[in-house]
XYZ file of C-alpha atoms in Angstrom:
771
model
C -9.458 -43.782 -28.677
C -8.860 -46.875 -30.366
C -7.993 -50.755 -28.312
C -3.911 -51.166 -28.345
C -3.036 -54.059 -30.130
C 0.372 -55.945 -28.764
C 2.336 -54.321 -31.458
C 2.293 -51.056 -29.664
C 1.879 -51.094 -26.885
C 5.358 -51.136 -24.839
C 6.689 -54.650 -23.864
C 6.446 -54.811 -20.190
C 2.608 -53.701 -21.038
C 2.446 -56.279 -23.431
C 4.541 -58.853 -20.791
C 1.475 -57.636 -17.943
C -1.509 -58.001 -20.479
C -0.232 -61.379 -21.282
C 0.928 -62.333 -17.616
C -3.421 -61.943 -16.825
C -4.164 -64.634 -19.297
C -2.243 -67.261 -17.104
C -3.895 -65.683 -14.129
C -7.174 -66.604 -12.141
C -7.093 -70.296 -12.664
C -9.561 -71.268 -10.017
C -12.396 -69.805 -13.125
C -10.136 -72.512 -15.186
C -10.508 -75.379 -12.632
C -14.256 -74.075 -11.818
C -15.034 -73.847 -15.866
C -13.816 -77.407 -16.956
C -15.782 -79.076 -14.262
C -18.814 -77.520 -15.559
C -17.929 -77.923 -18.949
C -17.710 -81.793 -18.443
C -20.884 -82.471 -16.261
C -23.111 -80.287 -18.746
C -21.765 -82.883 -21.307
C -21.799 -85.802 -19.469
C -26.068 -84.995 -18.611
C -26.438 -84.638 -22.122
C -24.806 -88.202 -22.353
C -27.369 -89.695 -19.917
C -30.230 -88.005 -21.522
C -29.616 -88.760 -25.050
C -27.023 -91.409 -25.022
C -25.236 -89.779 -27.751
C -21.483 -90.963 -27.446
C -19.747 -87.892 -29.040
C -20.908 -85.948 -25.534
C -18.287 -88.644 -24.090
C -16.045 -87.744 -26.314
C -16.264 -84.327 -26.619
C -15.457 -84.459 -22.542
C -12.282 -86.607 -22.729
C -11.179 -83.472 -25.468
C -11.574 -81.141 -22.315
C -9.909 -83.298 -20.130
C -6.706 -83.366 -22.451
C -6.907 -79.754 -23.482
C -7.513 -78.453 -19.926
C -4.295 -80.480 -18.596
C -2.317 -78.860 -21.682
C -3.220 -75.365 -20.163
C -2.500 -76.716 -17.130
C 1.321 -77.969 -17.918
C 1.502 -74.609 -19.713
C 0.413 -71.959 -17.066
C 3.453 -74.258 -15.154
C 5.792 -73.395 -17.506
C 4.825 -69.607 -17.864
C 4.783 -69.616 -14.007
C 8.714 -70.899 -13.829
C 9.912 -68.694 -17.178
C 11.916 -65.753 -16.161
C 9.777 -63.091 -17.101
C 13.048 -59.995 -16.706
C 14.545 -62.259 -19.355
C 11.757 -62.698 -21.962
C 11.853 -60.411 -25.599
C 8.640 -59.844 -27.570
C 9.131 -62.777 -29.612
C 9.121 -64.384 -26.484
C 5.958 -63.483 -24.611
C 4.113 -63.731 -27.959
C 5.084 -66.889 -28.316
C 4.014 -67.565 -24.775
C 0.272 -65.570 -26.173
C -0.085 -67.890 -29.290
C 0.314 -71.028 -26.683
C -2.271 -69.820 -24.439
C -4.851 -68.822 -27.428
C -4.435 -72.093 -28.751
C -5.441 -73.893 -25.782
C -8.399 -71.206 -25.421
C -9.728 -71.338 -28.576
C -9.237 -75.370 -28.106
C -11.183 -75.257 -25.042
C -14.189 -72.799 -27.038
C -13.978 -75.340 -30.507
C -14.892 -77.594 -28.283
C -18.219 -75.772 -26.969
C -18.509 -74.753 -30.118
C -18.655 -78.754 -31.885
C -21.269 -79.531 -29.035
C -23.640 -76.813 -29.271
C -23.369 -77.535 -33.354
C -23.780 -80.902 -32.436
C -26.966 -80.467 -30.230
C -28.624 -78.265 -32.797
C -28.286 -79.888 -36.458
C -27.506 -84.214 -35.231
C -30.226 -84.802 -32.358
C -32.126 -82.172 -31.717
C -32.938 -82.702 -28.500
C -34.430 -78.997 -26.459
C -32.972 -79.813 -23.557
C -29.672 -80.808 -24.919
C -29.379 -78.079 -26.872
C -30.593 -75.817 -23.973
C -27.852 -77.335 -21.879
C -24.834 -76.793 -24.377
C -25.807 -73.374 -26.015
C -26.535 -72.350 -22.092
C -22.691 -73.471 -20.819
C -21.424 -72.057 -24.152
C -23.006 -68.184 -24.054
C -22.027 -68.711 -20.044
C -18.431 -69.347 -21.582
C -18.203 -66.647 -23.585
C -19.354 -63.746 -20.998
C -16.431 -65.194 -18.365
C -14.244 -64.625 -21.747
C -14.175 -61.303 -21.534
C -12.942 -61.427 -17.559
C -9.725 -63.745 -18.219
C -8.751 -62.609 -21.684
C -9.008 -59.297 -21.960
C -5.421 -59.069 -22.396
C -5.107 -60.812 -25.564
C -7.503 -59.554 -28.989
C -6.726 -62.664 -30.486
C -7.167 -65.301 -26.997
C -11.019 -62.855 -27.447
C -11.167 -63.078 -31.538
C -10.762 -66.203 -31.861
C -12.533 -67.984 -28.774
C -16.297 -65.933 -30.067
C -15.616 -67.537 -33.067
C -15.217 -71.059 -32.152
C -18.136 -70.756 -30.079
C -20.331 -68.718 -32.229
C -19.869 -69.922 -35.932
C -20.552 -73.528 -34.922
C -23.770 -72.684 -33.522
C -24.623 -70.038 -36.533
C -23.511 -73.159 -39.073
C -26.217 -75.813 -37.251
C -28.935 -73.449 -36.967
C -28.875 -72.465 -40.622
C -28.480 -76.075 -41.600
C -31.263 -77.677 -39.493
C -33.899 -75.557 -42.326
C -35.715 -74.002 -39.344
C -36.080 -70.063 -39.760
C -36.891 -68.679 -36.026
C -33.451 -70.727 -35.159
C -31.536 -69.344 -37.980
C -32.987 -66.021 -37.279
C -31.878 -66.214 -33.464
C -28.402 -67.690 -34.279
C -27.332 -64.368 -36.241
C -28.640 -62.817 -32.947
C -24.752 -64.335 -31.516
C -23.441 -62.299 -34.311
C -24.187 -58.509 -32.373
C -23.583 -60.829 -29.019
C -19.948 -61.699 -30.166
C -19.544 -58.246 -31.254
C -20.639 -57.025 -27.689
C -18.281 -58.931 -25.898
C -15.170 -58.095 -28.341
C -15.878 -54.350 -27.551
C -16.207 -54.971 -23.573
C -13.161 -56.903 -23.955
C -11.408 -54.388 -25.237
C -13.201 -51.825 -23.735
C -11.545 -53.072 -20.559
C -8.320 -53.620 -22.263
C -7.937 -50.072 -23.044
C -8.973 -49.010 -19.316
C -6.622 -51.148 -17.920
C -4.187 -50.192 -20.310
C -4.920 -46.240 -19.263
C -4.419 -47.047 -15.661
C -1.509 -48.703 -16.657
C 0.624 -46.314 -18.706
C -1.195 -43.923 -15.981
C 0.413 -45.517 -12.688
C 3.144 -46.220 -14.671
C 4.155 -42.152 -15.522
C 3.174 -41.596 -12.014
C 5.088 -44.256 -10.470
C 7.986 -42.379 -12.797
C 7.109 -39.465 -11.362
C 7.393 -40.404 -7.696
C 10.652 -42.146 -8.082
C 11.686 -38.603 -10.048
C 10.776 -36.488 -7.200
C 11.903 -39.071 -4.584
C 15.078 -38.948 -6.451
C 14.941 -35.212 -6.510
C 13.585 -34.937 -2.834
C 16.638 -36.534 -1.324
C 19.526 -35.583 -3.425
C 18.199 -32.214 -2.884
C 21.182 -29.931 -0.466
C 18.372 -28.151 1.291
C 16.352 -29.906 3.624
C 12.763 -29.427 3.894
C 10.212 -30.511 5.494
C 5.979 -30.249 4.437
C 3.605 -29.475 6.747
C -0.257 -29.872 7.414
C -2.272 -27.510 8.376
C -2.088 -29.602 12.204
C 1.707 -29.250 12.107
C 2.044 -32.763 11.105
C 5.350 -33.421 9.042
C 3.700 -35.081 5.457
C 7.058 -34.759 3.860
C 10.634 -34.706 4.652
C 13.415 -35.877 3.145
C 16.954 -37.030 3.944
C 18.871 -34.067 3.899
C 17.117 -32.639 6.408
C 17.191 -36.478 8.293
C 21.274 -35.469 7.772
C 21.230 -31.802 9.280
C 18.837 -32.660 12.134
C 21.107 -36.161 12.436
C 17.644 -38.643 11.936
C 18.129 -41.926 10.948
C 14.869 -42.502 9.392
C 12.259 -39.705 7.627
C 9.672 -42.733 7.313
C 9.487 -42.415 11.502
C 8.811 -38.644 11.266
C 6.104 -38.426 8.609
C 2.423 -37.728 10.952
C 4.747 -36.250 13.587
C 3.974 -32.846 15.174
C 7.044 -30.743 13.764
C 7.304 -29.247 17.578
C 7.434 -32.389 19.314
C 10.411 -33.580 16.830
C 12.294 -30.460 17.570
C 11.730 -31.155 21.201
C 12.771 -34.620 20.385
C 15.999 -33.076 18.770
C 16.665 -30.885 21.976
C 16.868 -33.544 24.282
C 18.931 -35.982 22.234
C 21.218 -33.269 21.790
C 21.073 -32.386 18.133
C 20.263 -28.480 19.150
C 22.750 -26.874 22.051
C 20.388 -27.460 25.663
C 19.675 -23.575 25.703
C 18.344 -22.796 22.483
C 15.324 -25.364 21.956
C 13.334 -22.817 22.446
C 14.286 -19.722 20.847
C 14.342 -21.693 17.682
C 10.709 -22.996 18.196
C 10.014 -19.749 18.561
C 11.417 -18.804 15.348
C 10.281 -21.223 13.556
C 7.177 -20.901 14.978
C 7.020 -17.649 13.354
C 8.105 -18.817 10.456
C 5.567 -21.759 10.214
C 3.039 -18.779 10.893
C 4.231 -16.383 8.369
C 5.426 -13.916 10.597
C 8.770 -14.603 9.060
C 9.557 -15.667 5.546
C 13.338 -16.357 6.280
C 15.728 -16.854 9.359
C 19.186 -17.575 10.510
C 19.373 -19.961 13.187
C 22.248 -21.381 15.057
C 22.220 -25.068 15.827
C 24.967 -26.383 17.929
C 27.917 -23.752 18.866
C 29.185 -24.480 15.185
C 25.974 -25.538 12.581
C 24.044 -22.836 11.440
C 21.011 -22.734 9.547
C 18.879 -21.161 7.444
C 15.273 -21.373 7.164
C 12.487 -20.020 4.558
C 8.679 -21.012 4.897
C 6.066 -20.430 1.933
C 2.479 -20.946 3.168
C -0.442 -22.853 0.422
C -3.571 -21.614 0.608
C -4.705 -25.050 1.754
C -2.479 -24.813 4.846
C -0.291 -26.733 4.187
C 3.615 -25.087 4.858
C 6.782 -25.852 3.080
C 9.870 -25.342 5.427
C 13.204 -25.133 2.972
C 16.394 -25.227 5.580
C 20.363 -25.365 4.414
C 23.465 -25.321 5.970
C 25.489 -22.097 5.827
C 28.287 -22.615 8.179
C 30.420 -22.373 5.342
C 29.020 -19.245 4.393
C 28.530 -17.924 7.694
C 32.311 -19.136 8.694
C 33.300 -17.514 5.418
C 31.500 -13.878 6.605
C 33.445 -14.037 10.173
C 36.628 -14.067 8.450
C 35.712 -12.042 5.293
C 34.465 -9.367 8.910
C 37.545 -10.339 10.839
C 39.945 -9.629 7.625
C 37.933 -5.818 7.169
C 38.463 -5.085 11.192
C 41.743 -7.006 12.122
C 45.277 -5.465 11.308
C 46.329 -9.479 9.934
C 50.467 -8.634 11.261
C 49.552 -8.457 15.406
C 45.541 -9.083 15.363
C 44.734 -5.761 16.680
C 41.423 -3.995 15.344
C 42.686 -1.551 12.356
C 41.531 2.246 12.009
C 38.226 2.003 10.491
C 36.769 -0.673 13.335
C 38.418 1.000 15.940
C 36.414 3.988 15.036
C 33.837 2.027 15.562
C 33.957 0.198 18.768
C 34.651 4.033 19.947
C 31.713 5.409 18.957
C 29.790 1.990 20.574
C 31.592 2.578 23.564
C 30.423 6.354 23.809
C 27.311 5.668 22.591
C 26.660 2.996 25.706
C 27.922 5.821 28.035
C 25.188 7.011 30.473
C 27.538 9.672 31.944
C 29.706 12.323 31.142
C 33.146 12.062 31.873
C 37.213 12.980 30.282
C 38.301 10.175 27.166
C 41.670 9.968 25.554
C 43.253 9.018 22.721
C 46.616 8.310 22.272
C 48.776 7.737 19.260
C 52.347 5.800 19.621
C 55.117 5.520 16.953
C 57.885 3.460 17.193
C 61.146 5.782 16.628
C 63.697 4.882 13.922
C 61.561 1.679 13.025
C 62.552 1.994 8.991
C 66.363 1.508 10.632
C 64.949 -2.463 11.927
C 63.527 -2.919 8.372
C 67.220 -1.707 6.889
C 69.592 -3.485 8.959
C 67.414 -6.528 10.076
C 65.156 -7.307 7.636
C 61.026 -6.779 7.002
C 60.405 -10.357 8.540
C 62.712 -9.027 11.576
C 60.293 -5.836 11.303
C 56.845 -8.107 11.527
C 58.238 -10.067 14.534
C 59.064 -6.750 16.731
C 55.512 -5.050 15.129
C 53.712 -8.037 16.947
C 55.763 -8.189 19.758
C 55.032 -4.475 20.396
C 51.223 -5.327 19.722
C 51.214 -7.440 22.664
C 52.542 -5.994 25.028
C 50.041 -2.927 24.287
C 47.657 -5.293 24.295
C 48.241 -6.747 28.022
C 49.502 -3.027 29.235
C 46.066 -1.600 27.552
C 43.919 -3.960 29.890
C 40.418 -3.312 30.286
C 41.628 0.755 30.573
C 42.168 1.310 27.076
C 41.043 -0.099 24.056
C 44.256 -0.605 21.242
C 43.854 -1.051 17.492
C 46.940 -0.771 15.053
C 46.727 2.842 12.993
C 49.059 2.513 10.519
C 52.795 0.824 9.631
C 54.576 1.605 13.073
C 51.876 3.500 14.465
C 49.524 2.507 16.923
C 46.988 4.189 18.812
C 45.068 3.742 21.896
C 41.277 4.874 23.491
C 40.683 5.822 27.131
C 37.203 5.362 27.855
C 38.118 6.580 31.620
C 34.801 4.260 32.616
C 35.902 4.343 36.323
C 36.304 8.356 35.953
C 39.770 8.975 36.963
C 40.429 12.482 37.988
C 43.849 12.988 36.106
C 43.720 10.667 32.924
C 46.783 12.620 31.633
C 48.845 10.333 34.272
C 47.659 6.911 32.706
C 48.059 7.874 29.261
C 51.978 9.263 30.033
C 52.315 6.030 32.073
C 51.363 3.417 29.517
C 53.686 5.440 26.940
C 56.436 5.089 29.474
C 55.856 1.439 29.971
C 55.925 0.419 25.980
C 59.384 1.619 25.873
C 62.512 -0.800 26.388
C 63.747 -3.934 24.987
C 62.156 -6.454 22.832
C 62.739 -9.798 21.982
C 62.167 -10.714 18.209
C 63.246 -13.582 16.124
C 66.844 -13.804 18.149
C 67.164 -10.530 18.671
C 67.310 -8.208 21.535
C 65.366 -4.907 20.454
C 65.731 -1.268 22.071
C 63.196 0.506 21.723
C 62.036 3.718 21.405
C 58.535 5.147 21.723
C 57.174 8.751 20.967
C 53.817 9.030 21.795
C 50.766 11.949 21.205
C 47.497 12.117 22.789
C 44.479 14.168 23.524
C 41.559 14.780 26.030
C 38.455 16.076 25.961
C 34.964 15.230 27.413
C 33.567 12.241 25.711
C 30.738 15.067 24.612
C 33.152 16.431 22.575
C 34.615 13.466 20.557
C 34.146 14.341 16.721
C 36.135 11.162 14.793
C 36.420 13.467 12.143
C 38.917 15.563 14.380
C 40.784 13.525 16.635
C 43.507 12.302 14.115
C 44.881 15.533 13.342
C 44.931 17.031 16.333
C 46.781 13.361 18.307
C 49.013 13.934 14.994
C 50.144 17.067 15.319
C 50.700 16.584 19.658
C 52.860 13.376 18.292
C 54.584 15.497 15.789
C 56.066 18.164 18.635
C 56.959 15.226 20.504
C 59.086 14.094 17.488
C 60.324 17.591 16.860
C 61.423 18.326 20.933
C 63.081 14.401 21.394
C 62.741 10.821 20.328
C 60.838 8.873 22.925
C 58.445 12.062 24.667
C 55.122 11.853 24.815
C 53.065 15.802 24.447
C 49.928 16.585 25.004
C 47.229 18.644 22.290
C 47.472 22.468 22.849
C 45.261 24.520 20.609
C 48.372 26.569 20.175
C 49.881 23.601 18.255
C 46.257 23.940 15.983
C 47.365 27.014 14.417
C 51.437 25.951 13.972
C 50.035 23.135 11.669
C 47.685 25.646 9.362
C 50.599 27.802 9.336
C 53.402 25.003 8.454
C 50.558 23.359 6.229
C 50.481 27.020 4.053
C 54.105 27.231 4.177
C 54.262 23.881 2.686
C 51.671 25.124 -0.003
C 53.587 27.815 -0.524
C 57.158 25.877 -0.779
C 55.472 23.603 -3.518
C 54.572 26.586 -5.614
C 57.844 28.647 -5.507
C 59.882 25.013 -6.595
C 57.370 24.950 -9.555
C 57.408 27.886 -10.538
C 61.156 28.284 -9.970
C 61.252 31.154 -7.085
C 64.129 29.859 -5.516
C 67.704 31.275 -5.172
C 71.485 30.183 -5.396
C 74.070 31.570 -3.533
C 77.485 29.829 -3.435
C 80.421 29.564 -0.660
C 83.565 29.658 -2.103
C 86.157 26.952 -0.936
C 89.781 28.136 -1.130
C 92.996 26.688 -0.779
C 94.389 26.670 2.432
C 96.852 29.587 2.187
C 93.796 31.587 0.323
C 95.510 32.277 -2.952
C 92.287 30.442 -5.312
C 88.986 29.665 -4.445
C 89.320 26.034 -6.012
C 85.298 25.431 -5.984
C 81.905 27.007 -4.621
C 79.520 25.130 -2.968
C 75.698 25.804 -4.457
C 73.055 26.719 -1.517
C 69.526 26.413 -1.542
C 67.633 29.980 -0.450
C 64.160 31.007 -0.155
C 62.719 34.114 -0.092
C 58.487 34.369 0.905
C 56.843 37.159 -0.065
C 55.396 37.486 3.123
C 57.874 36.226 5.826
C 61.195 36.936 3.774
C 64.087 34.535 3.715
C 63.071 30.988 5.439
C 65.916 29.246 6.980
C 67.684 26.344 4.921
C 66.984 24.094 7.823
C 63.625 24.839 7.616
C 62.461 24.500 4.006
C 64.523 21.834 3.171
C 62.408 19.634 6.051
C 59.455 20.819 5.142
C 60.296 19.694 1.095
C 61.260 16.309 2.685
C 57.958 15.725 4.284
C 55.562 16.511 1.308
C 58.404 14.802 -1.492
C 59.858 17.679 -3.303
C 63.376 17.646 -2.740
C 63.650 15.838 -6.094
C 62.458 19.676 -7.912
C 64.650 21.853 -5.214
C 67.934 19.208 -6.611
C 66.541 19.431 -10.329
C 66.729 23.173 -9.697
C 70.037 23.416 -7.732
C 71.646 21.319 -10.525
C 70.836 23.207 -13.535
C 71.288 26.670 -11.983
C 74.836 25.454 -10.667
C 75.648 24.344 -14.077
C 74.404 27.124 -15.820
C 76.344 29.868 -12.837
C 79.768 27.618 -12.985
C 79.775 27.743 -16.937
C 79.977 31.816 -16.422
C 83.149 31.254 -14.346
C 86.530 31.381 -15.271
C 87.755 27.924 -15.399
C 88.420 25.512 -13.865
C 86.352 27.198 -11.043
C 84.634 23.982 -10.370
C 80.604 24.151 -8.512
C 79.223 21.760 -5.889
C 75.973 20.444 -5.260
C 74.363 18.699 -2.608
C 72.136 15.305 -3.124
C 69.418 13.887 -0.790
C 69.284 10.404 0.154
C 65.444 11.033 -1.836
C 68.104 11.639 -5.369
C 69.764 8.556 -4.757
C 66.691 6.012 -4.860
C 66.523 6.083 -8.124
C 68.447 6.275 -12.028
C 66.883 9.922 -12.783
C 69.249 12.038 -10.693
C 72.203 10.836 -13.296
C 69.536 11.693 -16.004
C 69.294 15.272 -14.253
C 72.714 16.100 -13.868
C 73.437 14.762 -17.505
C 70.888 16.747 -19.099
C 72.243 20.039 -16.745
C 75.758 19.550 -18.070
C 74.791 19.551 -21.794
C 72.140 22.794 -21.609
C 74.656 24.743 -19.767
C 77.727 23.342 -21.421
C 79.837 22.419 -18.631
C 82.436 20.218 -17.965
C 81.533 17.471 -15.957
C 84.884 18.041 -14.499
C 83.825 21.247 -13.065
C 80.892 19.925 -11.308
C 80.804 18.010 -7.908
C 78.279 16.334 -6.061
C 78.437 16.146 -2.656
C 76.381 12.963 -0.261
C 76.081 12.861 2.926
C 76.708 9.268 4.523
C 73.430 9.317 5.939
C 72.671 8.349 2.250
C 74.937 5.849 2.055
C 73.331 4.021 4.590
C 69.684 4.031 2.396
C 69.604 0.973 -0.251
C 74.232 0.477 0.039
C 73.530 -1.586 -3.347
C 71.250 1.428 -6.115
C 73.333 4.176 -4.288
C 76.811 2.902 -5.218
C 75.473 2.008 -8.974
C 74.324 5.490 -9.317
C 77.499 7.439 -8.126
C 80.330 5.327 -9.868
C 77.361 5.839 -12.895
C 78.362 9.870 -12.222
C 81.869 9.383 -11.320
C 82.262 7.623 -14.862
C 81.314 10.083 -16.592
C 83.783 12.814 -15.170
C 81.796 14.551 -12.121
C 83.999 14.650 -8.683
C 82.040 13.055 -5.685
C 82.082 14.192 -2.075
C 81.415 12.806 1.147
C 79.626 15.845 2.794
C 79.199 16.454 7.083
C 81.967 13.335 7.137
C 82.593 11.752 10.479
C 78.776 12.427 11.709
C 77.264 9.174 10.752
C 77.600 5.323 10.830
C 80.268 3.635 9.904
C 81.353 6.082 8.211
C 85.121 4.579 8.030
C 83.791 1.365 6.647
C 82.536 2.295 3.204
C 85.465 4.578 2.521
C 86.812 1.945 0.699
C 84.212 0.761 -1.192
C 82.642 3.557 -2.645
C 83.459 5.503 -5.419
C 84.741 8.555 -3.487
C 86.834 11.619 -4.617
C 86.550 14.031 -1.594
C 86.023 13.368 2.134
C 84.527 17.356 3.386
C 85.167 16.684 6.991
C 82.152 18.102 9.048
C 82.865 21.343 11.432
C 82.168 19.756 14.823
C 85.676 18.527 14.362
C 87.076 22.068 13.834
C 85.506 24.150 16.828
C 87.177 23.541 19.598
C 90.628 22.331 17.702
C 92.570 25.101 19.558
C 91.677 23.980 23.015
C 90.625 20.751 22.935
C 94.120 18.129 21.868
C 91.482 15.085 21.979
C 88.712 16.138 19.419
C 92.183 17.990 17.546
C 93.963 14.372 17.901
C 90.793 13.049 16.572
C 90.924 15.822 13.141
C 94.417 14.425 12.495
C 93.570 10.728 12.405
C 90.625 11.228 10.010
C 93.049 13.518 7.728
C 95.703 10.996 8.012
C 93.249 8.075 6.984
C 91.878 10.138 3.821
C 94.719 10.815 2.774
C 96.202 7.146 2.931
C 93.184 5.872 0.583
C 94.400 9.007 -1.274
C 91.182 11.441 -0.952
C 90.764 15.107 -1.480
C 90.104 16.492 2.183
C 88.094 19.633 2.894
C 87.586 20.871 6.311
C 84.055 22.850 6.900
C 83.248 25.148 9.393
C 87.177 27.012 9.631
C 85.789 30.486 10.932
C 88.975 32.063 13.233
C 92.140 32.718 12.129
C 93.488 30.555 14.956
C 91.861 27.583 13.379
C 93.350 28.279 10.406
C 96.544 28.913 11.382
C 96.254 25.500 12.872
C 94.904 23.689 10.033
C 97.341 25.438 8.162
C 100.260 24.822 9.893
C 99.965 20.499 10.444
C 98.405 20.578 6.771
C 95.273 18.856 7.553
C 93.332 19.945 4.533
C 93.548 20.422 0.234
C 90.950 22.844 0.510
C 89.087 25.139 3.499
C 85.338 26.128 3.078
C 84.451 28.631 6.202
C 83.680 31.810 6.988
C 87.293 33.030 7.362
C 87.347 33.378 3.673
C 83.688 33.730 2.758
C 80.239 33.406 3.737
C 77.680 32.079 0.712
C 77.727 35.101 -1.646
C 75.897 35.749 -4.791
C 77.033 33.896 -8.349
C 78.095 38.100 -9.387
C 80.181 38.135 -6.466
C 82.136 35.068 -7.405
C 83.185 36.252 -10.344
C 84.453 39.034 -8.415
C 86.202 37.569 -5.917
C 87.869 35.584 -8.592
C 89.120 38.727 -10.613
C 90.152 40.137 -6.837
C 92.612 37.037 -6.449
C 93.946 37.096 -10.101
C 95.109 41.311 -9.462
C 97.030 40.009 -5.765
C 98.733 37.305 -7.509
C 101.896 38.948 -6.398
C 101.270 38.564 -2.634
C 99.497 34.825 -3.372
C 101.460 33.298 -0.570
C 99.492 35.189 2.034
C 96.965 34.736 4.177
C 93.975 37.145 2.989
C 93.621 40.087 5.856
C 91.513 39.660 8.592
C 89.627 42.618 7.695
C 88.104 40.748 4.533
C 86.374 37.885 7.101
C 82.781 39.021 7.858
């Protein structure tokens, strides 16, 4: 490798080389003392005054050089440019070359002029010795070495050659390889030192980078030797374990550090033993990764790797935020966010865990609770109040369940409880029914008081017979049974319910198929003028003839249709069939079709009705649409908009079963209604119950005051008919006193029969027509 020159080395290395020239000043003092002493001896032995002059020269140069050294010491090294450094080197080289030149001149004078062997020996010996010292203090400057070698050797060689002594001349030429060797030694030393300086700089830079990386890691790190002593520890490790100074931990035993931490409370006092065992397993290689809890709210995850030489790298990080997030996510997955109760999936897990931990057999129970009419709370008070009520119910449920039952929110307004019966009471049914009874009552939520009734269904079984896939079906059957009997009841599952459930499911499938295939039928109950002389309209009624069970009661299959969400399909069939049949009847005979609450939740019903009118060619004025009061209670704004749209198109709107709903009178004046159909319950006892008759009269008077046509339903006897006609209570009468529901062909026959009897149109139909 070529020795580095000042022009190629980095500035800081160049400065270090030049700084080396100004160091080790003791050799400078020693040298000048030897030089002056030598020349004094030569002077005394030869009486040559030139050597005194040369001594003065040594002293002057030495003084100048010492002053130069002091100036260099005082200079700000950090502010030196490369040119400044070169200037300092030049001044040094001049002083060094001047000293070497004095030595060379003295030696040449002794050889050429004095020709005194002692003087020659002393002068040349001191000069050669000085050349050897050049390597030790001038390796940092190639110029200094070159100039000093030349200044020393050239005068001696010239003097020997001029002396015309052959052997002296030959010997002097030996100074050339000597000088070159000296130069090579200096260059070699400089090259060696340069390599070491560069390597040291790289090592220092790597160490700084390593230290920076080590102390800026997001992970803590320990490096342990084979004896479990700490070799390396970074700042993050001290921060996580609450140690102040990483340097103090070096060469300490890792176990001692942990014990110290336990005593000084960075580790929970109950945990150090467990923590040490876990870390010992890591260090030994038994584990590669482990999660350790430090303190109540700190989690560190450790991983370890062992090298072949026994050194262990232990890396750890603070995963507290991750553990908290995982726990939060797990809580969100397992618990209902509104009530804080376990959800269905976690409830099942807990039930399985409790059953797996049992060491004896006993009867267990599962209860499902359903809040009656909860939708009414949401509709009247808003969903926020509904949520607050659910929270209040959940709080009471947790309080009542205590340690005897495990409570969870099933879905919506349904809750579930598991009774493990760990105390093995003989009659768990009593415990279940007592809790159900305690859930009913008054609840306060968001400033409102709610009277709540709760329906319940439950089942009990031996713990070994619990089947997760079966319990909800059976408990739901018991709940359905309770709700069908009476609101707020509680029923236990019985095997007969299973059979009824299967039968009902089959009925649902058959009804869905019948609606899709259009296998329903429409019958019509005529609505007469009070004197029975004319049929004004006919109410279309749906009928389903099951291929195996025969005629299915309308109240049953309509309820089933609502459960499976196909009421709109039945409505569509009835509207289309009624319009088609009515179009074949003589005008102005109208047809009336019932709409359900589900039909009035969407504008689609308007499209369905208009399509049926267009297809059949029926005039809109001959179609009447009946809605119940319960339909009007749900989504008032939407219902009003749909009814107004239908009425604008010429369709007559009637309220069916009037008087059986909530707040009916307040809606009469605001809804787009043409006809009021008074429910049969107001007619049933009018001949014997004066209060009910007065109530009927009041409803009729109110309706007529609002310019509404009045239809009275359920008139079944001639006495009822006579009283209605006598008091002029109805514009139209519907009931078995005139006709039961009949097929559409019979409607045409009845109309024709009435037309043939026009001469007696003012008389009532004879009793024999009543069926």
